Tab-separated table of C-alpha atoms and ligand atoms in Angstrom:
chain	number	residue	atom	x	y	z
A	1	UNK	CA	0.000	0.000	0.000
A	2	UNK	CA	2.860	2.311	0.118
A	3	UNK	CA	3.433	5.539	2.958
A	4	UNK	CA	1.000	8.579	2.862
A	5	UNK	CA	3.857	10.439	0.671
A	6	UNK	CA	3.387	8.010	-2.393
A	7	UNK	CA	-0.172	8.245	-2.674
A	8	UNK	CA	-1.866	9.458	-6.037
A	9	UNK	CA	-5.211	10.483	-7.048
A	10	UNK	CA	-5.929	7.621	-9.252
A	11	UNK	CA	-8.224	4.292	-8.390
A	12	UNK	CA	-5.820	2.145	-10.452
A	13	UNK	CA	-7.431	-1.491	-10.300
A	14	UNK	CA	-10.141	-0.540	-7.438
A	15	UNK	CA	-13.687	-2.511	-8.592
A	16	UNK	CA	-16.319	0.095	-7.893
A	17	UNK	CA	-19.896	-0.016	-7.492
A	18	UNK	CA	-21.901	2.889	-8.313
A	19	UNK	CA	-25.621	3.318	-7.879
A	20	UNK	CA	-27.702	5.785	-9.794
A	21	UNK	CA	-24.378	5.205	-12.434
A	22	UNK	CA	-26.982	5.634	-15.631
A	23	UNK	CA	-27.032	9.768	-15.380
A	24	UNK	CA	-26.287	12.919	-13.891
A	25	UNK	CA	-24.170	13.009	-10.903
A	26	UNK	CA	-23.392	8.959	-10.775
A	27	UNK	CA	-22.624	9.019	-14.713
A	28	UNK	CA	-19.561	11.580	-13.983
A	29	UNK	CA	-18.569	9.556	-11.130
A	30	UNK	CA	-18.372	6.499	-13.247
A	31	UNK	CA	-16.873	8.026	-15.997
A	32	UNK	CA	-14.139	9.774	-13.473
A	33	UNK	CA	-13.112	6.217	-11.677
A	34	UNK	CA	-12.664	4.815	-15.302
A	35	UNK	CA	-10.670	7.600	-16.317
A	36	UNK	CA	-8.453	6.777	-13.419
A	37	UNK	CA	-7.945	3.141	-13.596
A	38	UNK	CA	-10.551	1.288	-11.767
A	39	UNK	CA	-13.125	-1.041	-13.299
A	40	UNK	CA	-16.433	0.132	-12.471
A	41	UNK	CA	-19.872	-1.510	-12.021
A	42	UNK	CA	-22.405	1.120	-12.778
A	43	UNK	CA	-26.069	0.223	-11.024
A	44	UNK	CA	-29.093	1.281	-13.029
A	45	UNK	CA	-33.049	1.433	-12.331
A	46	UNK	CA	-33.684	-0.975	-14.993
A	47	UNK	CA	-31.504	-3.262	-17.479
A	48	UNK	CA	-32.328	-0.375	-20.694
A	49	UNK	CA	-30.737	2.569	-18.694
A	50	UNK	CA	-27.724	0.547	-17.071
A	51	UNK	CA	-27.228	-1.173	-20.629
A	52	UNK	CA	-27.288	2.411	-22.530
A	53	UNK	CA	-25.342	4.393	-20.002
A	54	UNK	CA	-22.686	1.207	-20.564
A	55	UNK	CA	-23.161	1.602	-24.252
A	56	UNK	CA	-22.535	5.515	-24.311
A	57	UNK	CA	-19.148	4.355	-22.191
A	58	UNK	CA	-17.481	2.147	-24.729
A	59	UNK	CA	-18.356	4.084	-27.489
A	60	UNK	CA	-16.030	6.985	-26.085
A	61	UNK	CA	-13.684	4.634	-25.273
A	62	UNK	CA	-14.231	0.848	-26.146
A	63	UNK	CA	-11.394	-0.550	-23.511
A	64	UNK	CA	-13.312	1.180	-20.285
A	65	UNK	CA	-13.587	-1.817	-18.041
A	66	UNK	CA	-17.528	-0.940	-17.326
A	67	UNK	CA	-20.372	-3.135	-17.043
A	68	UNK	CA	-24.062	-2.855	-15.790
A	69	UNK	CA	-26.260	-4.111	-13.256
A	70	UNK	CA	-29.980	-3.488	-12.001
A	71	UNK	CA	-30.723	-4.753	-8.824
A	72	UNK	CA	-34.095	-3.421	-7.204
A	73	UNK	CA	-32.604	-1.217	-4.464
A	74	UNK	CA	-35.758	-1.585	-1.954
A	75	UNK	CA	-34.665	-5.398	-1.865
A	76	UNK	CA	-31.992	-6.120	-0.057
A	77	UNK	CA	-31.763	-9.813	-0.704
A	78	UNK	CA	-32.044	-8.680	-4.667
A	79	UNK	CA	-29.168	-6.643	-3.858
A	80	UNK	CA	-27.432	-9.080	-1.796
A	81	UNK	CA	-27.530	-11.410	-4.829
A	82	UNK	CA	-26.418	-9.080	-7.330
A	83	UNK	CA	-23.172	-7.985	-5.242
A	84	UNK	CA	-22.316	-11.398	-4.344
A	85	UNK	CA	-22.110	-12.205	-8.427
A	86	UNK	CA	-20.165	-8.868	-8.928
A	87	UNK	CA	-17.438	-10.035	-6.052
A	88	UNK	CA	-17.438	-13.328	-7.454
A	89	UNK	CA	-16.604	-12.144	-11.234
A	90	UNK	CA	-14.346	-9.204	-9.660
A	91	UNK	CA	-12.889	-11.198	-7.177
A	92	UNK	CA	-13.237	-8.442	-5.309
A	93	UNK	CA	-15.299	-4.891	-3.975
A	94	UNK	CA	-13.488	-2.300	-3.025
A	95	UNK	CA	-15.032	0.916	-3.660
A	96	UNK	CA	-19.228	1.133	-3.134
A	97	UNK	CA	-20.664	4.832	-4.140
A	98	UNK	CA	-24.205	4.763	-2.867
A	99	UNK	CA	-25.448	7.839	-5.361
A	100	UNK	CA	-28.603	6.719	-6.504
A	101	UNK	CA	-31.395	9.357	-5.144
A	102	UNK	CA	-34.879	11.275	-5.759
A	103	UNK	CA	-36.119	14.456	-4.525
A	104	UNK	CA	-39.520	15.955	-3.971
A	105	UNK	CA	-40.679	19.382	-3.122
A	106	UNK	CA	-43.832	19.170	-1.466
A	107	UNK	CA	-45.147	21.495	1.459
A	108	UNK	CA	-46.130	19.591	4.385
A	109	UNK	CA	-49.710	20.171	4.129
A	110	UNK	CA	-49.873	18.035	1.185
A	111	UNK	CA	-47.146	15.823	1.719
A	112	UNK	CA	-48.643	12.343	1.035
A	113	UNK	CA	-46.548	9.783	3.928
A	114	UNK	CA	-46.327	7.227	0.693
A	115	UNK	CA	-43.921	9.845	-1.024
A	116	UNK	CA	-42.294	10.670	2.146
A	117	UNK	CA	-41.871	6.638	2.029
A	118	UNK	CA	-40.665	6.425	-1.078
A	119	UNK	CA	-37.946	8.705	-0.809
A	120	UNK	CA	-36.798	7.552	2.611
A	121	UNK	CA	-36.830	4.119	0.712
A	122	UNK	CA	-34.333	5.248	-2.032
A	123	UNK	CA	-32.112	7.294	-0.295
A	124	UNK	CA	-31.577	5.947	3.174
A	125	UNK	CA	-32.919	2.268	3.041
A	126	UNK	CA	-30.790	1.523	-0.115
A	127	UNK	CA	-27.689	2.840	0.915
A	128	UNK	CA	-27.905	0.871	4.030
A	129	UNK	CA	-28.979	-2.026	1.825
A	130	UNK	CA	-26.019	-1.568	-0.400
A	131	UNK	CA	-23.544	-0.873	2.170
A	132	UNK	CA	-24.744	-4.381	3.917
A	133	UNK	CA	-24.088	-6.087	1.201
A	134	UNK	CA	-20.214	-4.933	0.610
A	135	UNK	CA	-18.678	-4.498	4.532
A	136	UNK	CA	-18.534	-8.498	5.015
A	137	UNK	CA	-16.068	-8.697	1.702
A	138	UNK	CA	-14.582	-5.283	3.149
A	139	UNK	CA	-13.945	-6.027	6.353
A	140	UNK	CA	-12.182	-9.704	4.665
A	141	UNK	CA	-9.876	-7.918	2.381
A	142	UNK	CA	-8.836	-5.642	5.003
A	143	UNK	CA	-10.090	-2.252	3.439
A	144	UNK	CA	-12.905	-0.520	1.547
A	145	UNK	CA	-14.341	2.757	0.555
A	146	UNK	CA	-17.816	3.393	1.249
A	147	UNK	CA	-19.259	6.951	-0.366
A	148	UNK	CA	-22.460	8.737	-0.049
A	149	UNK	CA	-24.312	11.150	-2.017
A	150	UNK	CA	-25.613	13.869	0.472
A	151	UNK	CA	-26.511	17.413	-0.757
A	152	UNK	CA	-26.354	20.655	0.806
A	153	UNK	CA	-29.640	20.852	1.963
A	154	UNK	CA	-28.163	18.516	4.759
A	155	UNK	CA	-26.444	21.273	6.045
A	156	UNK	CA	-29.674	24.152	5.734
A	157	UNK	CA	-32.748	22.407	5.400
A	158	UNK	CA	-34.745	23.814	2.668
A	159	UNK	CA	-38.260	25.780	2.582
A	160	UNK	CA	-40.556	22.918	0.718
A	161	UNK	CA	-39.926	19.349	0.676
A	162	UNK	CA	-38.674	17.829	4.177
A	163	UNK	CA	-38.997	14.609	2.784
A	164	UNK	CA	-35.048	15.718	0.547
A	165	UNK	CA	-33.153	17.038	3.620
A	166	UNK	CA	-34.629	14.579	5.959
A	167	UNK	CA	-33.298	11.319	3.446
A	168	UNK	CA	-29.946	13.158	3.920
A	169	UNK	CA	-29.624	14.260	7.151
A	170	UNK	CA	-30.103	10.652	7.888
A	171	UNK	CA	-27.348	10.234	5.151
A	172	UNK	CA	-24.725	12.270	7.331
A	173	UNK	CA	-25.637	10.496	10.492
A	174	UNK	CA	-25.251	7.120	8.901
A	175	UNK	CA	-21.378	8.195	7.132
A	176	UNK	CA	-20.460	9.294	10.350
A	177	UNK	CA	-21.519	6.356	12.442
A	178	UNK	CA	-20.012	3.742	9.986
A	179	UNK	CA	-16.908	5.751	10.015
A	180	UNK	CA	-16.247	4.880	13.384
A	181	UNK	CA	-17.646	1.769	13.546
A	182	UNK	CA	-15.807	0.403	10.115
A	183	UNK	CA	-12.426	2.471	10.791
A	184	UNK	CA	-11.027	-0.278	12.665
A	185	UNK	CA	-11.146	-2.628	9.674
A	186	UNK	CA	-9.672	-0.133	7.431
A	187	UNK	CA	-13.025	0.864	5.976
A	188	UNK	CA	-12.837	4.613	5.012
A	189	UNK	CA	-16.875	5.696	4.969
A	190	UNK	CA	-17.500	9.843	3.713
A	191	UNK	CA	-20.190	11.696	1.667
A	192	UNK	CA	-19.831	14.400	-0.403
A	193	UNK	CA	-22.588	17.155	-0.422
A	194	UNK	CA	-23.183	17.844	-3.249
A	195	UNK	CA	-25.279	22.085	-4.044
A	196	UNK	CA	-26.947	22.737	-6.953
A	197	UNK	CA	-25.685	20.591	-9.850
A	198	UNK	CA	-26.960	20.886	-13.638
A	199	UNK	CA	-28.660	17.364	-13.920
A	200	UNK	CA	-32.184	15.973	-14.825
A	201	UNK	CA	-32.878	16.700	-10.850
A	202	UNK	CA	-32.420	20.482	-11.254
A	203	UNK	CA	-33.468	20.844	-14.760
A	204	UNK	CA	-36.831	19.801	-14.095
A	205	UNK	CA	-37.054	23.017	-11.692
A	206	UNK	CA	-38.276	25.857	-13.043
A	207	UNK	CA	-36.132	29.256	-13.683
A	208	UNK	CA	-37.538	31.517	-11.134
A	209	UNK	CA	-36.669	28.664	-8.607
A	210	UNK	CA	-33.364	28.325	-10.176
A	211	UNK	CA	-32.297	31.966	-10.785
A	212	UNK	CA	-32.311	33.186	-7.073
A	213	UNK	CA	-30.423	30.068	-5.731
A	214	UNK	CA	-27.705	30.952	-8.322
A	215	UNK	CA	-27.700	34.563	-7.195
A	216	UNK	CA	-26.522	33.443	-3.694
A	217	UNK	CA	-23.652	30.907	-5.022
A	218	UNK	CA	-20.129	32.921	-4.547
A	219	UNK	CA	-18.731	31.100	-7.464
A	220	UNK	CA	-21.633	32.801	-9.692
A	221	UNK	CA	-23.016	29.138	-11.096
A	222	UNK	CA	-24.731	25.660	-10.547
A	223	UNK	CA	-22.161	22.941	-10.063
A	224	UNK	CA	-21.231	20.542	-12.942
A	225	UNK	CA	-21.360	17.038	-12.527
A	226	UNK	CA	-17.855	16.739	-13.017
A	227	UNK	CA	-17.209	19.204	-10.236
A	228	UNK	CA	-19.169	16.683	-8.020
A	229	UNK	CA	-17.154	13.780	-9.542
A	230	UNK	CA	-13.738	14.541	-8.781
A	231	UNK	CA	-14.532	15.304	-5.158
A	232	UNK	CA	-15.352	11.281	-5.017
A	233	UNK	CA	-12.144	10.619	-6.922
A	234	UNK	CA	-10.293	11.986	-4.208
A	235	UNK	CA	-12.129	10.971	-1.192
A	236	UNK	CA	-12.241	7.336	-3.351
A	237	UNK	CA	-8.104	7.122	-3.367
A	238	UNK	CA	-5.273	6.726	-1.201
A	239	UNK	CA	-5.137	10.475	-0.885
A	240	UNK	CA	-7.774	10.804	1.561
A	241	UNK	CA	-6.107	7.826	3.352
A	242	UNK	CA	-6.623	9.393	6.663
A	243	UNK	CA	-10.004	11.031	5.566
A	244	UNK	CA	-13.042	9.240	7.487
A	245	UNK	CA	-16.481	10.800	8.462
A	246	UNK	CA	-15.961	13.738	6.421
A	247	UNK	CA	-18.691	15.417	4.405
A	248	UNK	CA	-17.125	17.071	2.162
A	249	UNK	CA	-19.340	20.425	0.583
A	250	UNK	CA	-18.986	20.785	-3.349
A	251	UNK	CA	-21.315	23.943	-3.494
A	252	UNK	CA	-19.446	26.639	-5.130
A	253	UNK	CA	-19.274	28.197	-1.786
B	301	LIG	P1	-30.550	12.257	-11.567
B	301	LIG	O1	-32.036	12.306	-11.438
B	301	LIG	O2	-29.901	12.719	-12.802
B	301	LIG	O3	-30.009	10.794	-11.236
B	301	LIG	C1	-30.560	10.004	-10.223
B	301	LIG	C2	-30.018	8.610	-10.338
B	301	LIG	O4	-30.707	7.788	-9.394
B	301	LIG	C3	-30.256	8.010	-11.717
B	301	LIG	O5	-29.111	7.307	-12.139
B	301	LIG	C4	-31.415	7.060	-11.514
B	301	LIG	O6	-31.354	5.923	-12.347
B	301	LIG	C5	-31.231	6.649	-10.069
B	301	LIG	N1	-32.529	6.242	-9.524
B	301	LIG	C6	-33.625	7.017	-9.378
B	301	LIG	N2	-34.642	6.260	-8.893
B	301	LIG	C7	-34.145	5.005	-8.748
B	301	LIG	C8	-34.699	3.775	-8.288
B	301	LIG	N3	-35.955	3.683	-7.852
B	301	LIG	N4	-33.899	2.683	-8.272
B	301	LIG	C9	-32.621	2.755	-8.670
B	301	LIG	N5	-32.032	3.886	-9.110
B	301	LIG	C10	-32.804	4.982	-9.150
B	301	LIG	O7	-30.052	13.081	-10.321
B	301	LIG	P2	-28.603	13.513	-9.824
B	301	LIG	O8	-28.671	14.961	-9.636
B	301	LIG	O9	-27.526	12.913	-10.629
B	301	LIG	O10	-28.659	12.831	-8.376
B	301	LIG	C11	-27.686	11.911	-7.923
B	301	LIG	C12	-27.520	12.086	-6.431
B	301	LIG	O11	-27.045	13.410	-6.172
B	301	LIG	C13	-28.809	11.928	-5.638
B	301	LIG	O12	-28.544	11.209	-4.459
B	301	LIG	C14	-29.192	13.348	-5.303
B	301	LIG	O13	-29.949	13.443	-4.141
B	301	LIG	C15	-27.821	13.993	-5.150
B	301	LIG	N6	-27.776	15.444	-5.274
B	301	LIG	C16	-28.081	16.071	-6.442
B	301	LIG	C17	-28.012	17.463	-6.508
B	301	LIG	C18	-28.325	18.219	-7.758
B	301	LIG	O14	-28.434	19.462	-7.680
B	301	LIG	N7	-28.458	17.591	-8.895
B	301	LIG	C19	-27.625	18.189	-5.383
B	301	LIG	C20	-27.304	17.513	-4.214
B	301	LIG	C21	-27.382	16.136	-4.175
């Protein structure tokens, strides 16, 4: 493994699992860990997306060790399965990104509890689910990376919506609990929080919602995926080797 003074920023023969890989923030991620070396397993909500996301891969470069998978992520045992097969064609796990996510803006006076479920379900339960399913191999091989999507609205709340900040809140609590509890087997656990990032999530908002949140970013514009991405390349390699708990803000600010 080398001393903290030969580390690099690379992922050089890591196998990574990504969830939400197909688009948006997950996409860049995948696309960043190939760039640097490591073989990446990029999760998708059904077989089409993973396949085409895969697809749009090789065609801008044909050698990218990538490859898809679409696990249900409210069933663990689903997921259980599908990791198992990864680790046995891999031989191994070392890096698990749970990115995959939904948001929802609804006041509380018409929240409906089964969309308050729902997203609860996707962005807590899963990660959890996923994360289950890697720490045994982890925790074998003496070492893993385990990465969460949070967002800055873990940090302020928002106005509309508790359902979003309330999924990652419970995000943050659950990075910084594993971090202690995992450190001792050499399992790094950290999120990055992501703030407003040009994806399907925000381009479904309207302008006058975007406009005045860009008017209070001190770096003048929304994030790009890619900005997002290389925060997880770094917190993904040796050179956040003593980085564990962290949630690291990518919010132009
Ligand atoms: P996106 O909508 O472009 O991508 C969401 C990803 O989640 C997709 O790959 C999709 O396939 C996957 N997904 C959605 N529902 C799923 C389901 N039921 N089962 C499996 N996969 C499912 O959004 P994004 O902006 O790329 O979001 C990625 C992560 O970043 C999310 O966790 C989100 O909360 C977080 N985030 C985004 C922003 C932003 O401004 N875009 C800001 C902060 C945090």
């Amino acid at each position: 493994m080398g001393t903290p003074s030969q580390y690099t920023a690379d992922v050089k023969g890591k196998v990574a699992v990504v969830t939400g890989g197909s688009r948006g923030i997950g996409f860049a991620i995948v696309k960043k860990f190939l760039e640097n070396g490591a073989r990446v397993i990029l999760c998708g909500s059904r077989q089409e997306t993973a396949e085409r996301a895969v697809e749009k891969l090789k065609e801008e470069n044909s050698e990218y060790p990538v490859s898809g998978i679409w696990p249900d992520l409210s069933n663990s045992s689903e997921i259980e399965d599908s990791f198992k097969r990864v680790k046995e064609e891999f031989g191994t796990i070392d890096i698990l990104v749970n990115n995959a996510g939904i948001s929802a803006r609804d006041s509380i006076f018409n929240y409906k509890p089964e969309e308050f479920q729902k997203i609860m379900d996707l962005n807590v339960n899963s990660a959890f689910y996923c994360t289950k399913a890697v720490v045994e191999y982890m925790k074998e091989q003496e070492g893993g990376v385990i990465l969460n999507t949070s967002s800055m609205v873990s940090i302020y709340g928002q106005p509309s919506g508790c359902g979003y900040p309330t999924s990652k809140f419970a995000i943050n609590g659950m990075t910084k609990s594993l971090a202690r509890e995992l450190g001792k087997y050499h399992i790094r656990v950290n999120a990055v929080a992501p703030g407003v990032t040009n994806t399907d999530m925000v381009s479904s908002l309207p302008k006058e919602v975007i406009q005045p949140i860009i008017a209070t970013i001190p770096l003048g514009r929304v994030g790009e995926p890619e900005d997002v991405a290389n925060a997880f390349l770094y917190l993904a390699s040796d050179m956040a080797s003593y980085v564990s708990g962290e949630i690291l803000s990518v919010d132009g600010a």
